[in-house]
CSV table of C-alpha atoms in Angstrom, one decimal:
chain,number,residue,atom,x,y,z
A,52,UNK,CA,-66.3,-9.3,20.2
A,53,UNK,CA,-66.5,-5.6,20.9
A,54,UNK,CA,-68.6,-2.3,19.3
A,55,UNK,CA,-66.3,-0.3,21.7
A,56,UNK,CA,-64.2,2.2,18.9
A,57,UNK,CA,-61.6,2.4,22.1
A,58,UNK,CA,-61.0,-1.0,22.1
A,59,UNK,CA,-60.7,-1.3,18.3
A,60,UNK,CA,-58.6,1.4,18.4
A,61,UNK,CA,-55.9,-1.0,20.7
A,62,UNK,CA,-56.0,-3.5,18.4
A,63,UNK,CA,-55.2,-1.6,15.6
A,64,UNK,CA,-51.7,0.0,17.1
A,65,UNK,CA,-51.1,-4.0,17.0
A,66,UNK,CA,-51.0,-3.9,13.4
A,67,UNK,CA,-54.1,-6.0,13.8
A,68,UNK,CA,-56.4,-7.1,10.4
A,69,UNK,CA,-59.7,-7.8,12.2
A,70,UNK,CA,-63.6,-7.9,12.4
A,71,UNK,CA,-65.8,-6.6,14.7
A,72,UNK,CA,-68.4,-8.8,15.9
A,73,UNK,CA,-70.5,-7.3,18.8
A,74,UNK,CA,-71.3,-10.0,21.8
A,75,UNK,CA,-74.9,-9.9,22.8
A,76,UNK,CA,-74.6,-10.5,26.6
A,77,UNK,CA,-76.5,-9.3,29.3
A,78,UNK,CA,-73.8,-6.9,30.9
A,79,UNK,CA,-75.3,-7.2,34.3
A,80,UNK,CA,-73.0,-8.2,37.6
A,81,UNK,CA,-74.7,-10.8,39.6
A,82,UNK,CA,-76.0,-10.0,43.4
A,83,UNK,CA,-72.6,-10.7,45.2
A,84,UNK,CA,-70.2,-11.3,42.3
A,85,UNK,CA,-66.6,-9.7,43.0
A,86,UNK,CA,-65.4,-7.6,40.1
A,87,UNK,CA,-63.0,-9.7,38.7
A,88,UNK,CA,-65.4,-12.4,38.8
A,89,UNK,CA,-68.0,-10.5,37.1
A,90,UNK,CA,-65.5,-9.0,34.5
A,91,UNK,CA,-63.6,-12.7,34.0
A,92,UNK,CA,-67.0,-14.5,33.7
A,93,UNK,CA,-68.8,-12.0,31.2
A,94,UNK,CA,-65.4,-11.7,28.9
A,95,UNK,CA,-65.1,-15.1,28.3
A,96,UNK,CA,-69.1,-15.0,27.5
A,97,UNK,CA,-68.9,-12.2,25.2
A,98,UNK,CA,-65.8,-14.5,23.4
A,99,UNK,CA,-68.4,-16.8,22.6
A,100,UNK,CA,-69.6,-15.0,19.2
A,101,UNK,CA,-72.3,-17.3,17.7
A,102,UNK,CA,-71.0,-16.3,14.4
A,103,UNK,CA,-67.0,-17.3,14.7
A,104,UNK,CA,-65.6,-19.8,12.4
A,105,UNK,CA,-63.6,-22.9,13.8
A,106,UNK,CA,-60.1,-21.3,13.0
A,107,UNK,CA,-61.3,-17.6,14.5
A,108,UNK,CA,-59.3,-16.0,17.2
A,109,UNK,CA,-62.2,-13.9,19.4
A,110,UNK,CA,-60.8,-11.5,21.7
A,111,UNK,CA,-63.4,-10.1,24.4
A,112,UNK,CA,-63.2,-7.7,27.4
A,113,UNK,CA,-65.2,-6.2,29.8
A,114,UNK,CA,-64.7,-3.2,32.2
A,115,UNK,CA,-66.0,-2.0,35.3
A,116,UNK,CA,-65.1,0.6,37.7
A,117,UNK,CA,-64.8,-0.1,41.4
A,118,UNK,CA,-65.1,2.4,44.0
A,119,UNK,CA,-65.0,1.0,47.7
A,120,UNK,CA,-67.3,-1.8,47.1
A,121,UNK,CA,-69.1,-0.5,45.0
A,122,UNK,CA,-69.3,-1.4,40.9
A,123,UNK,CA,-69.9,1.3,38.5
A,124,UNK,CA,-70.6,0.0,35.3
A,125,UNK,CA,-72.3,2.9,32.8
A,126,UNK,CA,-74.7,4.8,33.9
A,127,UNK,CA,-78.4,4.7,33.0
A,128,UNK,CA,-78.9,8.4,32.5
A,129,UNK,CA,-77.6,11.9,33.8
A,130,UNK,CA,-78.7,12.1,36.9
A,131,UNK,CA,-76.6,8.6,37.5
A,132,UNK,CA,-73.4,9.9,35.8
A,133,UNK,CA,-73.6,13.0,37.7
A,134,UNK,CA,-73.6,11.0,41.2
A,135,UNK,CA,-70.9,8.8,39.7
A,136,UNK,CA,-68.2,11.9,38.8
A,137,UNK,CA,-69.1,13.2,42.0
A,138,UNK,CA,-68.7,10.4,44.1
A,139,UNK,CA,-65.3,9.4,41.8
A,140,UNK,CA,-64.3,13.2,42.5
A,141,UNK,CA,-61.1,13.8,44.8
A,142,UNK,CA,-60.5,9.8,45.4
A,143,UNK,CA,-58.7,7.0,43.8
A,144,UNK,CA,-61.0,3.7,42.1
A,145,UNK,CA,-60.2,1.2,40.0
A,146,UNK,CA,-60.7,0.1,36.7
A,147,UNK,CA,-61.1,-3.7,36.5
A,148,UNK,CA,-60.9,-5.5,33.1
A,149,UNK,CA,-61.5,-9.2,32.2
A,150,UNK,CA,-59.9,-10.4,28.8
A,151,UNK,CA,-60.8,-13.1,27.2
A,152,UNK,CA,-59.5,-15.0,24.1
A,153,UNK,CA,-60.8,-17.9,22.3
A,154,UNK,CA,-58.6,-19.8,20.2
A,155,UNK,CA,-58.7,-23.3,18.8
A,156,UNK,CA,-61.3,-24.0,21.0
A,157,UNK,CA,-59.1,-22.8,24.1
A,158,UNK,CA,-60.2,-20.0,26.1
A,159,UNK,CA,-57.7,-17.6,28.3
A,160,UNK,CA,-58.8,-15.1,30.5
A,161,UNK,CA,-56.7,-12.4,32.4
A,162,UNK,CA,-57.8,-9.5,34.8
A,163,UNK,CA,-56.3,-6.4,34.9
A,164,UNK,CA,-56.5,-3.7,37.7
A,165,UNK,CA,-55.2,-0.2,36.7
A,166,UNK,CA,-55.7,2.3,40.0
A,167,UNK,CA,-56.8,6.1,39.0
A,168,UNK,CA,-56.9,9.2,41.1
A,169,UNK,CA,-59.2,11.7,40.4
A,170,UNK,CA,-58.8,15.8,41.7
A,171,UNK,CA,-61.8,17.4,43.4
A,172,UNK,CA,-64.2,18.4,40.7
A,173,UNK,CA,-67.2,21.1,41.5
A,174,UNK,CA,-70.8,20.7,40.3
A,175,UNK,CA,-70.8,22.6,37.5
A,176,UNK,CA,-67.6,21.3,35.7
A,177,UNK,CA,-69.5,17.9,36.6
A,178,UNK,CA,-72.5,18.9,35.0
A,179,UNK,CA,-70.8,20.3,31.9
A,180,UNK,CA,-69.1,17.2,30.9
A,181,UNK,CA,-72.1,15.1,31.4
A,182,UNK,CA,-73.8,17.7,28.8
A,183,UNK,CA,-71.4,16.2,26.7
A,184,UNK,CA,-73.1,13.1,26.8
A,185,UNK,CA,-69.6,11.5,27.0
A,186,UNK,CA,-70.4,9.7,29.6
A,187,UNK,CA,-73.1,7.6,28.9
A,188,UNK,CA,-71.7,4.9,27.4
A,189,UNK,CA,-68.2,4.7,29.5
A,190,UNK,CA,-68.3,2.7,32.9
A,191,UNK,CA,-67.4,5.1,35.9
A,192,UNK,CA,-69.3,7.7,33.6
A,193,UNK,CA,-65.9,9.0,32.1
A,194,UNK,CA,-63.5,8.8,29.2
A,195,UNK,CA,-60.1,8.7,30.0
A,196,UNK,CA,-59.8,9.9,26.0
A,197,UNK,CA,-61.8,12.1,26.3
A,198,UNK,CA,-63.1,14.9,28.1
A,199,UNK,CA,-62.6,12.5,31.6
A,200,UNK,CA,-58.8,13.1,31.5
A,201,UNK,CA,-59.8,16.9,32.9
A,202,UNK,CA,-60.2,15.1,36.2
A,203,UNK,CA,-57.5,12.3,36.4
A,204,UNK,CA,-54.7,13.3,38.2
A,205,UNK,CA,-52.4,9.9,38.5
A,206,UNK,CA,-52.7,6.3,36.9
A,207,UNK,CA,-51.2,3.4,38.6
A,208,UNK,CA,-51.1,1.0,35.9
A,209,UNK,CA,-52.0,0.7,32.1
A,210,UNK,CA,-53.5,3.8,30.4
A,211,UNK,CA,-54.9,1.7,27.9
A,212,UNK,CA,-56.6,-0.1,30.5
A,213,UNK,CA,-58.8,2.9,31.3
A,214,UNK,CA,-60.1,2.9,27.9
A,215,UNK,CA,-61.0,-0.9,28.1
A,216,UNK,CA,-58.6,-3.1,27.0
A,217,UNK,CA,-54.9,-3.1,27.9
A,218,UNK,CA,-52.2,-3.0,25.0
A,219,UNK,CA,-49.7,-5.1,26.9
A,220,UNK,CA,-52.2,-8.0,28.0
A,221,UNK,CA,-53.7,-8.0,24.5
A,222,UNK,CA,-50.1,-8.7,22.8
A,223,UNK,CA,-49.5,-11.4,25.9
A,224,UNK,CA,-52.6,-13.5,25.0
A,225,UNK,CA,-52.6,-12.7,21.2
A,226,UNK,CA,-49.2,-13.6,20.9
A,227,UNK,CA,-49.9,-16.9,23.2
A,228,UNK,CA,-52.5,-17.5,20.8
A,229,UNK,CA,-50.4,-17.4,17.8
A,230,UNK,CA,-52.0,-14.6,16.5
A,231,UNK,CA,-48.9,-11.8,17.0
């Protein structure tokens, strides 16, 4: 339930047959909601494809980036990316992901927290890699594929993670699901 090419990419060193069906669903965190609550609640929404079929395993995620207290989900233009790097720049966030799969009419959902340290970035090296327009579509305003593994300099948890979706919590619940 995913148009991310990361995520699809996970699946497939699975050895996954599957279809991408996009989720429609408002992406926005709710005044108050905690990040895993936010993630947790709009994975398992985005696992409710209108278009699945009764025997249809639907995985789903959703990933924001937490920085203090703050949740940075993508930004809404440069200017926004730009703050984002810089505030991410020389300090250690985290990447929170909600899982969700939907199998025989069961749902399980699992958070995952992966804790990344960026190095002290300058304006202009900022600025250049937003020209990329990589980040516009990442939340945190980086890929960690990408261009946005310049400025990581330790992960504390799953790579994979980063890039959305992580490998070993996908098997878990795939395989729980009968799927793997």
């Amino acid at each position: 339930a995913s148009s991310s090419p990361r995520r699809a990419r996970i699946l497939q060193s699975l050895g996954l047959r599957f279809e991408v069906r996009p989720a429609d669903v408002d992406e926005t965190v709710l005044p108050g909601e905690a990040p895993r609550a936010a993630v947790r609640r709009l994975a398992r929404w985005k696992a409710l494809v209108p278009d699945r079929g009764p025997t249809d395993c639907v995985i789903a995620a959703d990933t924001v980036v937490v920085l203090g207290a703050r949740i940075l989900g993508k930004p809404r233009n440069r200017a926004e990316a730009m703050s984002m790097l810089a505030d991410l720049s020389g300090r250690t966030h985290t990447v929170v992901t909600g899982v969700a799969i939907l199998s025989a009419g069961k749902t399980a959902t699992v958070v995952d927290l992966t804790h990344v340290r960026f190095r002290r970035m300058d304006e202009a090296e900022i600025e250049r890699y937003v020209r990329t327009g990589e980040p516009m579509d990442k939340a945190g305003a980086y890929h960690v594929e990408g261009g946005g593994a310049a400025f990581i300099e330790a992960i504390h948890g799953s790579p994979s993670n980063v890039a959305g979706l992580s490998v070993t919590t996908a098997r878990r619940l795939l395989k729980r699901a009968g799927v793997l």
